[in-house]
Structure formats: C-alpha cells, structure tokens
Amino acid sequence: KEEDAYVLDVETAETSEPSFNVFVPRYGIEGRIVLSDIAPNDPDLKRDADKHCISYKNTSVRVFDKVRIKIYVRELEDHQRELVVDLLEPKFLVQKEEERATKRLKSS
C-alpha cells in the first residue's frame, strides 16, 4: 500500500549504509529506508550532519521532508512475517556500472 511518510532521522555517519528513518502517520509506525543501491563510499553521496540531510546526485532528503513509501508485509520462512517499507518518491537514481560502460561505448 502506498502512503505518505515523514523523515525522522538521517544516517550521516560516513561508514554506515545510506539510510533514514520515516514515520507513517496513518499507522503510527516507524520504518527504516535503506538506499541499498548506493555504496557508503560513493563519491556522489553527500551527508550533512548539521542539516540532517543525505543527498545523491540531484536528489536529497532531510529531517521532516515528506516522502512517498510502499508498505507491506513480507512472508518469511516458518510463517514469520516482517514489515517492509520501500521508498517510492523521491527516486535516488543509481546508474549501474554496466550502463555507464554501455553509454561510453555508444558515445565513442
């Protein structure tokens, strides 16, 4: 189900995975968004602890920003379940290395 959520906290430690916590007011729950396609040491990844902001290329989120998420329950083994929160908007577009190589070849 798609819902609006608000950024509560942004992980700004240089060695940690790029992520932030969101609050989903409709359900009164908190979830963690991990930007798993972005490496913690990516040179395009910027973290600003003073502004509580994380940015990648032309996209950024900071504390209190409104974001759009998808929330659902995933079934695990042995009838266990976990709540999953995925980011829909804003989109942190990551260009894969293969795509970059293909573009370089096409440009040449």
JSON list of N, CA, C and O in Angstrom, two decimals, residues 24-79:
[
{"chain": "A", "resi": 24, "resn": "VAL", "atom": "N", "xyz": [5.19, 6.85, 9.52]},
{"chain": "A", "resi": 24, "resn": "VAL", "atom": "CA", "xyz": [3.98, 6.72, 8.71]},
{"chain": "A", "resi": 24, "resn": "VAL", "atom": "C", "xyz": [2.80, 7.07, 9.61]},
{"chain": "A", "resi": 24, "resn": "VAL", "atom": "O", "xyz": [2.35, 6.24, 10.41]},
{"chain": "A", "resi": 25, "resn": "PRO", "atom": "N", "xyz": [2.29, 8.31, 9.52]},
{"chain": "A", "resi": 25, "resn": "PRO", "atom": "CA", "xyz": [1.26, 8.75, 10.46]},
{"chain": "A", "resi": 25, "resn": "PRO", "atom": "C", "xyz": [-0.04, 7.95, 10.41]},
{"chain": "A", "resi": 25, "resn": "PRO", "atom": "O", "xyz": [-0.68, 7.76, 11.44]},
{"chain": "A", "resi": 26, "resn": "ARG", "atom": "N", "xyz": [-0.40, 7.47, 9.25]},
{"chain": "A", "resi": 26, "resn": "ARG", "atom": "CA", "xyz": [-1.67, 6.73, 9.14]},
{"chain": "A", "resi": 26, "resn": "ARG", "atom": "C", "xyz": [-1.68, 5.50, 10.06]},
{"chain": "A", "resi": 26, "resn": "ARG", "atom": "O", "xyz": [-2.71, 5.12, 10.59]},
{"chain": "A", "resi": 27, "resn": "TYR", "atom": "N", "xyz": [-0.53, 4.85, 10.20]},
{"chain": "A", "resi": 27, "resn": "TYR", "atom": "CA", "xyz": [-0.44, 3.65, 11.03]},
{"chain": "A", "resi": 27, "resn": "TYR", "atom": "C", "xyz": [0.30, 3.87, 12.34]},
{"chain": "A", "resi": 27, "resn": "TYR", "atom": "O", "xyz": [0.37, 2.96, 13.17]},
{"chain": "A", "resi": 28, "resn": "GLY", "atom": "N", "xyz": [0.90, 5.03, 12.51]},
{"chain": "A", "resi": 28, "resn": "GLY", "atom": "CA", "xyz": [1.64, 5.33, 13.74]},
{"chain": "A", "resi": 28, "resn": "GLY", "atom": "C", "xyz": [2.89, 4.47, 13.89]},
{"chain": "A", "resi": 28, "resn": "GLY", "atom": "O", "xyz": [3.27, 4.13, 15.00]},
{"chain": "A", "resi": 29, "resn": "ILE", "atom": "N", "xyz": [3.52, 4.12, 12.77]},
{"chain": "A", "resi": 29, "resn": "ILE", "atom": "CA", "xyz": [4.70, 3.26, 12.84]},
{"chain": "A", "resi": 29, "resn": "ILE", "atom": "C", "xyz": [5.91, 3.96, 12.22]},
{"chain": "A", "resi": 29, "resn": "ILE", "atom": "O", "xyz": [5.78, 4.89, 11.44]},
{"chain": "A", "resi": 30, "resn": "GLU", "atom": "N", "xyz": [7.06, 3.46, 12.60]},
{"chain": "A", "resi": 30, "resn": "GLU", "atom": "CA", "xyz": [8.33, 3.96, 12.09]},
{"chain": "A", "resi": 30, "resn": "GLU", "atom": "C", "xyz": [9.00, 2.85, 11.30]},
{"chain": "A", "resi": 30, "resn": "GLU", "atom": "O", "xyz": [8.91, 1.68, 11.67]},
{"chain": "A", "resi": 31, "resn": "GLY", "atom": "N", "xyz": [9.66, 3.21, 10.21]},
{"chain": "A", "resi": 31, "resn": "GLY", "atom": "CA", "xyz": [10.39, 2.24, 9.40]},
{"chain": "A", "resi": 31, "resn": "GLY", "atom": "C", "xyz": [11.70, 2.82, 8.92]},
{"chain": "A", "resi": 31, "resn": "GLY", "atom": "O", "xyz": [11.90, 4.03, 8.94]},
{"chain": "A", "resi": 32, "resn": "ARG", "atom": "N", "xyz": [12.58, 1.96, 8.50]},
{"chain": "A", "resi": 32, "resn": "ARG", "atom": "CA", "xyz": [13.90, 2.38, 8.02]},
{"chain": "A", "resi": 32, "resn": "ARG", "atom": "C", "xyz": [13.97, 2.17, 6.51]},
{"chain": "A", "resi": 32, "resn": "ARG", "atom": "O", "xyz": [13.67, 1.10, 6.00]},
{"chain": "A", "resi": 33, "resn": "ILE", "atom": "N", "xyz": [14.40, 3.22, 5.82]},
{"chain": "A", "resi": 33, "resn": "ILE", "atom": "CA", "xyz": [14.63, 3.16, 4.38]},
{"chain": "A", "resi": 33, "resn": "ILE", "atom": "C", "xyz": [16.13, 3.05, 4.17]},
{"chain": "A", "resi": 33, "resn": "ILE", "atom": "O", "xyz": [16.89, 3.90, 4.62]},
{"chain": "A", "resi": 34, "resn": "VAL", "atom": "N", "xyz": [16.57, 1.99, 3.51]},
{"chain": "A", "resi": 34, "resn": "VAL", "atom": "CA", "xyz": [17.99, 1.79, 3.20]},
{"chain": "A", "resi": 34, "resn": "VAL", "atom": "C", "xyz": [18.16, 1.96, 1.70]},
{"chain": "A", "resi": 34, "resn": "VAL", "atom": "O", "xyz": [17.48, 1.31, 0.91]},
{"chain": "A", "resi": 35, "resn": "LEU", "atom": "N", "xyz": [19.06, 2.86, 1.32]},
{"chain": "A", "resi": 35, "resn": "LEU", "atom": "CA", "xyz": [19.36, 3.09, -0.09]},
{"chain": "A", "resi": 35, "resn": "LEU", "atom": "C", "xyz": [20.43, 2.08, -0.50]},
{"chain": "A", "resi": 35, "resn": "LEU", "atom": "O", "xyz": [21.60, 2.41, -0.66]},
{"chain": "A", "resi": 36, "resn": "SER", "atom": "N", "xyz": [20.01, 0.84, -0.66]},
{"chain": "A", "resi": 36, "resn": "SER", "atom": "CA", "xyz": [20.94, -0.28, -0.83]},
{"chain": "A", "resi": 36, "resn": "SER", "atom": "C", "xyz": [21.70, -0.26, -2.14]},
{"chain": "A", "resi": 36, "resn": "SER", "atom": "O", "xyz": [22.74, -0.90, -2.28]},
{"chain": "A", "resi": 37, "resn": "ASP", "atom": "N", "xyz": [21.21, 0.47, -3.14]},
{"chain": "A", "resi": 37, "resn": "ASP", "atom": "CA", "xyz": [21.91, 0.55, -4.43]},
{"chain": "A", "resi": 37, "resn": "ASP", "atom": "C", "xyz": [23.07, 1.55, -4.40]},
{"chain": "A", "resi": 37, "resn": "ASP", "atom": "O", "xyz": [23.84, 1.62, -5.36]},
{"chain": "A", "resi": 38, "resn": "ILE", "atom": "N", "xyz": [23.17, 2.32, -3.32]},
{"chain": "A", "resi": 38, "resn": "ILE", "atom": "CA", "xyz": [24.23, 3.33, -3.21]},
{"chain": "A", "resi": 38, "resn": "ILE", "atom": "C", "xyz": [25.27, 2.84, -2.21]},
{"chain": "A", "resi": 38, "resn": "ILE", "atom": "O", "xyz": [24.94, 2.55, -1.06]},
{"chain": "A", "resi": 39, "resn": "ALA", "atom": "N", "xyz": [26.51, 2.77, -2.64]},
{"chain": "A", "resi": 39, "resn": "ALA", "atom": "CA", "xyz": [27.60, 2.33, -1.76]},
{"chain": "A", "resi": 39, "resn": "ALA", "atom": "C", "xyz": [27.91, 3.43, -0.74]},
{"chain": "A", "resi": 39, "resn": "ALA", "atom": "O", "xyz": [27.86, 4.62, -1.08]},
{"chain": "A", "resi": 40, "resn": "PRO", "atom": "N", "xyz": [28.25, 3.05, 0.49]},
{"chain": "A", "resi": 40, "resn": "PRO", "atom": "CA", "xyz": [28.57, 4.06, 1.51]},
{"chain": "A", "resi": 40, "resn": "PRO", "atom": "C", "xyz": [29.73, 4.98, 1.13]},
{"chain": "A", "resi": 40, "resn": "PRO", "atom": "O", "xyz": [29.79, 6.12, 1.57]},
{"chain": "A", "resi": 41, "resn": "ASN", "atom": "N", "xyz": [30.62, 4.50, 0.27]},
{"chain": "A", "resi": 41, "resn": "ASN", "atom": "CA", "xyz": [31.78, 5.31, -0.13]},
{"chain": "A", "resi": 41, "resn": "ASN", "atom": "C", "xyz": [31.62, 5.93, -1.53]},
{"chain": "A", "resi": 41, "resn": "ASN", "atom": "O", "xyz": [32.59, 6.42, -2.10]},
{"chain": "A", "resi": 42, "resn": "ASP", "atom": "N", "xyz": [30.41, 5.92, -2.08]},
{"chain": "A", "resi": 42, "resn": "ASP", "atom": "CA", "xyz": [30.17, 6.50, -3.40]},
{"chain": "A", "resi": 42, "resn": "ASP", "atom": "C", "xyz": [30.50, 8.00, -3.36]},
{"chain": "A", "resi": 42, "resn": "ASP", "atom": "O", "xyz": [30.02, 8.71, -2.47]},
{"chain": "A", "resi": 43, "resn": "PRO", "atom": "N", "xyz": [31.32, 8.49, -4.29]},
{"chain": "A", "resi": 43, "resn": "PRO", "atom": "CA", "xyz": [31.71, 9.91, -4.26]},
{"chain": "A", "resi": 43, "resn": "PRO", "atom": "C", "xyz": [30.54, 10.86, -4.50]},
{"chain": "A", "resi": 43, "resn": "PRO", "atom": "O", "xyz": [30.62, 12.04, -4.12]},
{"chain": "A", "resi": 44, "resn": "ASP", "atom": "N", "xyz": [29.44, 10.39, -5.09]},
{"chain": "A", "resi": 44, "resn": "ASP", "atom": "CA", "xyz": [28.27, 11.24, -5.31]},
{"chain": "A", "resi": 44, "resn": "ASP", "atom": "C", "xyz": [27.36, 11.33, -4.09]},
{"chain": "A", "resi": 44, "resn": "ASP", "atom": "O", "xyz": [26.43, 12.13, -4.07]},
{"chain": "A", "resi": 45, "resn": "LEU", "atom": "N", "xyz": [27.62, 10.51, -3.09]},
{"chain": "A", "resi": 45, "resn": "LEU", "atom": "CA", "xyz": [26.83, 10.51, -1.87]},
{"chain": "A", "resi": 45, "resn": "LEU", "atom": "C", "xyz": [27.35, 11.58, -0.92]},
{"chain": "A", "resi": 45, "resn": "LEU", "atom": "O", "xyz": [28.53, 11.58, -0.57]},
{"chain": "A", "resi": 46, "resn": "LYS", "atom": "N", "xyz": [26.48, 12.49, -0.52]},
{"chain": "A", "resi": 46, "resn": "LYS", "atom": "CA", "xyz": [26.84, 13.57, 0.40]},
{"chain": "A", "resi": 46, "resn": "LYS", "atom": "C", "xyz": [25.99, 13.46, 1.66]},
{"chain": "A", "resi": 46, "resn": "LYS", "atom": "O", "xyz": [24.78, 13.27, 1.58]},
{"chain": "A", "resi": 47, "resn": "ARG", "atom": "N", "xyz": [26.64, 13.60, 2.80]},
{"chain": "A", "resi": 47, "resn": "ARG", "atom": "CA", "xyz": [25.93, 13.56, 4.08]},
{"chain": "A", "resi": 47, "resn": "ARG", "atom": "C", "xyz": [26.24, 14.84, 4.83]},
{"chain": "A", "resi": 47, "resn": "ARG", "atom": "O", "xyz": [27.40, 15.23, 4.92]},
{"chain": "A", "resi": 48, "resn": "ASP", "atom": "N", "xyz": [25.23, 15.47, 5.36]},
{"chain": "A", "resi": 48, "resn": "ASP", "atom": "CA", "xyz": [25.41, 16.71, 6.11]},
{"chain": "A", "resi": 48, "resn": "ASP", "atom": "C", "xyz": [24.76, 16.55, 7.47]},
{"chain": "A", "resi": 48, "resn": "ASP", "atom": "O", "xyz": [23.53, 16.65, 7.59]},
{"chain": "A", "resi": 49, "resn": "ALA", "atom": "N", "xyz": [25.57, 16.32, 8.48]},
{"chain": "A", "resi": 49, "resn": "ALA", "atom": "CA", "xyz": [25.05, 16.10, 9.83]},
{"chain": "A", "resi": 49, "resn": "ALA", "atom": "C", "xyz": [24.43, 17.37, 10.40]},
{"chain": "A", "resi": 49, "resn": "ALA", "atom": "O", "xyz": [23.44, 17.29, 11.14]},
{"chain": "A", "resi": 50, "resn": "ASP", "atom": "N", "xyz": [24.96, 18.54, 10.05]},
{"chain": "A", "resi": 50, "resn": "ASP", "atom": "CA", "xyz": [24.41, 19.79, 10.57]},
{"chain": "A", "resi": 50, "resn": "ASP", "atom": "C", "xyz": [23.01, 20.07, 10.03]},
{"chain": "A", "resi": 50, "resn": "ASP", "atom": "O", "xyz": [22.15, 20.60, 10.73]},
{"chain": "A", "resi": 51, "resn": "LYS", "atom": "N", "xyz": [22.78, 19.72, 8.78]},
{"chain": "A", "resi": 51, "resn": "LYS", "atom": "CA", "xyz": [21.46, 19.95, 8.15]},
{"chain": "A", "resi": 51, "resn": "LYS", "atom": "C", "xyz": [20.58, 18.71, 8.21]},
{"chain": "A", "resi": 51, "resn": "LYS", "atom": "O", "xyz": [19.46, 18.72, 7.69]},
{"chain": "A", "resi": 52, "resn": "HIS", "atom": "N", "xyz": [21.09, 17.62, 8.80]},
{"chain": "A", "resi": 52, "resn": "HIS", "atom": "CA", "xyz": [20.35, 16.35, 8.88]},
{"chain": "A", "resi": 52, "resn": "HIS", "atom": "C", "xyz": [19.85, 15.95, 7.49]},
{"chain": "A", "resi": 52, "resn": "HIS", "atom": "O", "xyz": [18.66, 15.72, 7.27]},
{"chain": "A", "resi": 53, "resn": "CYS", "atom": "N", "xyz": [20.80, 15.87, 6.56]},
{"chain": "A", "resi": 53, "resn": "CYS", "atom": "CA", "xyz": [20.45, 15.68, 5.15]},
{"chain": "A", "resi": 53, "resn": "CYS", "atom": "C", "xyz": [21.37, 14.63, 4.52]},
{"chain": "A", "resi": 53, "resn": "CYS", "atom": "O", "xyz": [22.54, 14.52, 4.87]},
{"chain": "A", "resi": 54, "resn": "ILE", "atom": "N", "xyz": [20.81, 13.88, 3.60]},
{"chain": "A", "resi": 54, "resn": "ILE", "atom": "CA", "xyz": [21.59, 12.95, 2.79]},
{"chain": "A", "resi": 54, "resn": "ILE", "atom": "C", "xyz": [21.20, 13.22, 1.33]},
{"chain": "A", "resi": 54, "resn": "ILE", "atom": "O", "xyz": [20.02, 13.40, 1.02]},
{"chain": "A", "resi": 55, "resn": "SER", "atom": "N", "xyz": [22.20, 13.32, 0.46]},
{"chain": "A", "resi": 55, "resn": "SER", "atom": "CA", "xyz": [21.90, 13.59, -0.94]},
{"chain": "A", "resi": 55, "resn": "SER", "atom": "C", "xyz": [22.77, 12.73, -1.85]},
{"chain": "A", "resi": 55, "resn": "SER", "atom": "O", "xyz": [23.87, 12.32, -1.49]},
{"chain": "A", "resi": 56, "resn": "TYR", "atom": "N", "xyz": [22.21, 12.46, -3.00]},
{"chain": "A", "resi": 56, "resn": "TYR", "atom": "CA", "xyz": [22.90, 11.66, -4.01]},
{"chain": "A", "resi": 56, "resn": "TYR", "atom": "C", "xyz": [22.58, 12.26, -5.36]},
{"chain": "A", "resi": 56, "resn": "TYR", "atom": "O", "xyz": [21.41, 12.31, -5.76]},
{"chain": "A", "resi": 57, "resn": "LYS", "atom": "N", "xyz": [23.63, 12.76, -6.01]},
{"chain": "A", "resi": 57, "resn": "LYS", "atom": "CA", "xyz": [23.46, 13.46, -7.29]},
{"chain": "A", "resi": 57, "resn": "LYS", "atom": "C", "xyz": [22.48, 14.61, -7.09]},
{"chain": "A", "resi": 57, "resn": "LYS", "atom": "O", "xyz": [22.74, 15.50, -6.32]},
{"chain": "A", "resi": 58, "resn": "ASN", "atom": "N", "xyz": [21.32, 14.60, -7.76]},
{"chain": "A", "resi": 58, "resn": "ASN", "atom": "CA", "xyz": [20.39, 15.73, -7.66]},
{"chain": "A", "resi": 58, "resn": "ASN", "atom": "C", "xyz": [19.21, 15.48, -6.73]},
{"chain": "A", "resi": 58, "resn": "ASN", "atom": "O", "xyz": [18.24, 16.24, -6.76]},
{"chain": "A", "resi": 59, "resn": "THR", "atom": "N", "xyz": [19.26, 14.43, -5.92]},
{"chain": "A", "resi": 59, "resn": "THR", "atom": "CA", "xyz": [18.16, 14.09, -5.03]},
{"chain": "A", "resi": 59, "resn": "THR", "atom": "C", "xyz": [18.62, 14.13, -3.59]},
{"chain": "A", "resi": 59, "resn": "THR", "atom": "O", "xyz": [19.71, 13.67, -3.28]},
{"chain": "A", "resi": 60, "resn": "SER", "atom": "N", "xyz": [17.78, 14.66, -2.71]},
{"chain": "A", "resi": 60, "resn": "SER", "atom": "CA", "xyz": [18.15, 14.69, -1.30]},
{"chain": "A", "resi": 60, "resn": "SER", "atom": "C", "xyz": [16.92, 14.56, -0.42]},
{"chain": "A", "resi": 60, "resn": "SER", "atom": "O", "xyz": [15.80, 14.82, -0.85]},
{"chain": "A", "resi": 61, "resn": "VAL", "atom": "N", "xyz": [17.15, 14.12, 0.80]},
{"chain": "A", "resi": 61, "resn": "VAL", "atom": "CA", "xyz": [16.11, 14.11, 1.84]},
{"chain": "A", "resi": 61, "resn": "VAL", "atom": "C", "xyz": [16.73, 14.65, 3.12]},
{"chain": "A", "resi": 61, "resn": "VAL", "atom": "O", "xyz": [17.93, 14.48, 3.36]},
{"chain": "A", "resi": 62, "resn": "ARG", "atom": "N", "xyz": [15.90, 15.32, 3.89]},
{"chain": "A", "resi": 62, "resn": "ARG", "atom": "CA", "xyz": [16.33, 15.84, 5.19]},
{"chain": "A", "resi": 62, "resn": "ARG", "atom": "C", "xyz": [15.21, 15.62, 6.19]},
{"chain": "A", "resi": 62, "resn": "ARG", "atom": "O", "xyz": [14.09, 15.31, 5.81]},
{"chain": "A", "resi": 63, "resn": "VAL", "atom": "N", "xyz": [15.52, 15.80, 7.44]},
{"chain": "A", "resi": 63, "resn": "VAL", "atom": "CA", "xyz": [14.55, 15.61, 8.50]},
{"chain": "A", "resi": 63, "resn": "VAL", "atom": "C", "xyz": [13.31, 16.46, 8.24]},
{"chain": "A", "resi": 63, "resn": "VAL", "atom": "O", "xyz": [13.43, 17.61, 7.81]},
{"chain": "A", "resi": 64, "resn": "PHE", "atom": "N", "xyz": [12.15, 15.88, 8.44]},
{"chain": "A", "resi": 64, "resn": "PHE", "atom": "CA", "xyz": [10.81, 16.46, 8.27]},
{"chain": "A", "resi": 64, "resn": "PHE", "atom": "C", "xyz": [10.33, 16.51, 6.82]},
{"chain": "A", "resi": 64, "resn": "PHE", "atom": "O", "xyz": [9.21, 16.93, 6.57]},
{"chain": "A", "resi": 65, "resn": "ASP", "atom": "N", "xyz": [11.14, 16.07, 5.86]},
{"chain": "A", "resi": 65, "resn": "ASP", "atom": "CA", "xyz": [10.67, 16.01, 4.48]},
{"chain": "A", "resi": 65, "resn": "ASP", "atom": "C", "xyz": [9.56, 14.97, 4.36]},
{"chain": "A", "resi": 65, "resn": "ASP", "atom": "O", "xyz": [9.58, 13.92, 5.02]},
{"chain": "A", "resi": 66, "resn": "LYS", "atom": "N", "xyz": [8.60, 15.26, 3.49]},
{"chain": "A", "resi": 66, "resn": "LYS", "atom": "CA", "xyz": [7.55, 14.30, 3.18]},
{"chain": "A", "resi": 66, "resn": "LYS", "atom": "C", "xyz": [8.03, 13.43, 2.04]},
{"chain": "A", "resi": 66, "resn": "LYS", "atom": "O", "xyz": [8.56, 13.93, 1.05]},
{"chain": "A", "resi": 67, "resn": "VAL", "atom": "N", "xyz": [7.89, 12.12, 2.17]},
{"chain": "A", "resi": 67, "resn": "VAL", "atom": "CA", "xyz": [8.28, 11.16, 1.14]},
{"chain": "A", "resi": 67, "resn": "VAL", "atom": "C", "xyz": [7.10, 10.23, 0.87]},
{"chain": "A", "resi": 67, "resn": "VAL", "atom": "O", "xyz": [6.17, 10.14, 1.67]},
{"chain": "A", "resi": 68, "resn": "ARG", "atom": "N", "xyz": [7.16, 9.54, -0.23]},
{"chain": "A", "resi": 68, "resn": "ARG", "atom": "CA", "xyz": [6.13, 8.55, -0.58]},
{"chain": "A", "resi": 68, "resn": "ARG", "atom": "C", "xyz": [6.75, 7.17, -0.44]},
{"chain": "A", "resi": 68, "resn": "ARG", "atom": "O", "xyz": [7.85, 6.92, -0.96]},
{"chain": "A", "resi": 69, "resn": "ILE", "atom": "N", "xyz": [6.07, 6.28, 0.27]},
{"chain": "A", "resi": 69, "resn": "ILE", "atom": "CA", "xyz": [6.61, 4.95, 0.52]},
{"chain": "A", "resi": 69, "resn": "ILE", "atom": "C", "xyz": [5.59, 3.88, 0.14]},
{"chain": "A", "resi": 69, "resn": "ILE", "atom": "O", "xyz": [4.40, 4.15, -0.03]},
{"chain": "A", "resi": 70, "resn": "LYS", "atom": "N", "xyz": [6.10, 2.68, 0.00]},
{"chain": "A", "resi": 70, "resn": "LYS", "atom": "CA", "xyz": [5.25, 1.50, -0.16]},
{"chain": "A", "resi": 70, "resn": "LYS", "atom": "C", "xyz": [5.46, 0.66, 1.09]},
{"chain": "A", "resi": 70, "resn": "LYS", "atom": "O", "xyz": [6.61, 0.40, 1.48]},
{"chain": "A", "resi": 71, "resn": "ILE", "atom": "N", "xyz": [4.39, 0.27, 1.73]},
{"chain": "A", "resi": 71, "resn": "ILE", "atom": "CA", "xyz": [4.47, -0.50, 2.96]},
{"chain": "A", "resi": 71, "resn": "ILE", "atom": "C", "xyz": [3.69, -1.80, 2.78]},
{"chain": "A", "resi": 71, "resn": "ILE", "atom": "O", "xyz": [2.59, -1.80, 2.24]},
{"chain": "A", "resi": 72, "resn": "TYR", "atom": "N", "xyz": [4.33, -2.90, 3.19]},
{"chain": "A", "resi": 72, "resn": "TYR", "atom": "CA", "xyz": [3.67, -4.20, 3.05]},
{"chain": "A", "resi": 72, "resn": "TYR", "atom": "C", "xyz": [4.30, -5.21, 3.99]},
{"chain": "A", "resi": 72, "resn": "TYR", "atom": "O", "xyz": [5.34, -4.97, 4.58]},
{"chain": "A", "resi": 73, "resn": "VAL", "atom": "N", "xyz": [3.64, -6.34, 4.13]},
{"chain": "A", "resi": 73, "resn": "VAL", "atom": "CA", "xyz": [4.13, -7.43, 4.98]},
{"chain": "A", "resi": 73, "resn": "VAL", "atom": "C", "xyz": [4.67, -8.52, 4.07]},
{"chain": "A", "resi": 73, "resn": "VAL", "atom": "O", "xyz": [3.99, -8.97, 3.15]},
{"chain": "A", "resi": 74, "resn": "ARG", "atom": "N", "xyz": [5.92, -8.92, 4.33]},
{"chain": "A", "resi": 74, "resn": "ARG", "atom": "CA", "xyz": [6.56, -9.98, 3.54]},
{"chain": "A", "resi": 74, "resn": "ARG", "atom": "C", "xyz": [6.56, -11.26, 4.37]},
{"chain": "A", "resi": 74, "resn": "ARG", "atom": "O", "xyz": [6.91, -11.25, 5.54]},
{"chain": "A", "resi": 75, "resn": "GLU", "atom": "N", "xyz": [6.15, -12.34, 3.73]},
{"chain": "A", "resi": 75, "resn": "GLU", "atom": "CA", "xyz": [6.14, -13.65, 4.39]},
{"chain": "A", "resi": 75, "resn": "GLU", "atom": "C", "xyz": [7.55, -14.24, 4.33]},
{"chain": "A", "resi": 75, "resn": "GLU", "atom": "O", "xyz": [8.16, -14.29, 3.27]},
{"chain": "A", "resi": 76, "resn": "LEU", "atom": "N", "xyz": [8.02, -14.71, 5.46]},
{"chain": "A", "resi": 76, "resn": "LEU", "atom": "CA", "xyz": [9.33, -15.36, 5.54]},
{"chain": "A", "resi": 76, "resn": "LEU", "atom": "C", "xyz": [9.12, -16.84, 5.78]},
{"chain": "A", "resi": 76, "resn": "LEU", "atom": "O", "xyz": [7.99, -17.33, 5.82]},
{"chain": "A", "resi": 77, "resn": "GLU", "atom": "N", "xyz": [10.21, -17.54, 5.96]},
{"chain": "A", "resi": 77, "resn": "GLU", "atom": "CA", "xyz": [10.11, -18.97, 6.25]},
{"chain": "A", "resi": 77, "resn": "GLU", "atom": "C", "xyz": [9.41, -19.19, 7.59]},
{"chain": "A", "resi": 77, "resn": "GLU", "atom": "O", "xyz": [9.41, -18.33, 8.46]},
{"chain": "A", "resi": 78, "resn": "ASP", "atom": "N", "xyz": [8.86, -20.37, 7.76]},
{"chain": "A", "resi": 78, "resn": "ASP", "atom": "CA", "xyz": [8.21, -20.79, 9.01]},
{"chain": "A", "resi": 78, "resn": "ASP", "atom": "C", "xyz": [7.10, -19.83, 9.44]},
{"chain": "A", "resi": 78, "resn": "ASP", "atom": "O", "xyz": [6.94, -19.54, 10.62]},
{"chain": "A", "resi": 79, "resn": "HIS", "atom": "N", "xyz": [6.37, -19.29, 8.49]},
{"chain": "A", "resi": 79, "resn": "HIS", "atom": "CA", "xyz": [5.22, -18.43, 8.75]},
{"chain": "A", "resi": 79, "resn": "HIS", "atom": "C", "xyz": [5.56, -17.15, 9.51]},
{"chain": "A", "resi": 79, "resn": "HIS", "atom": "O", "xyz": [4.72, -16.57, 10.16]}
]
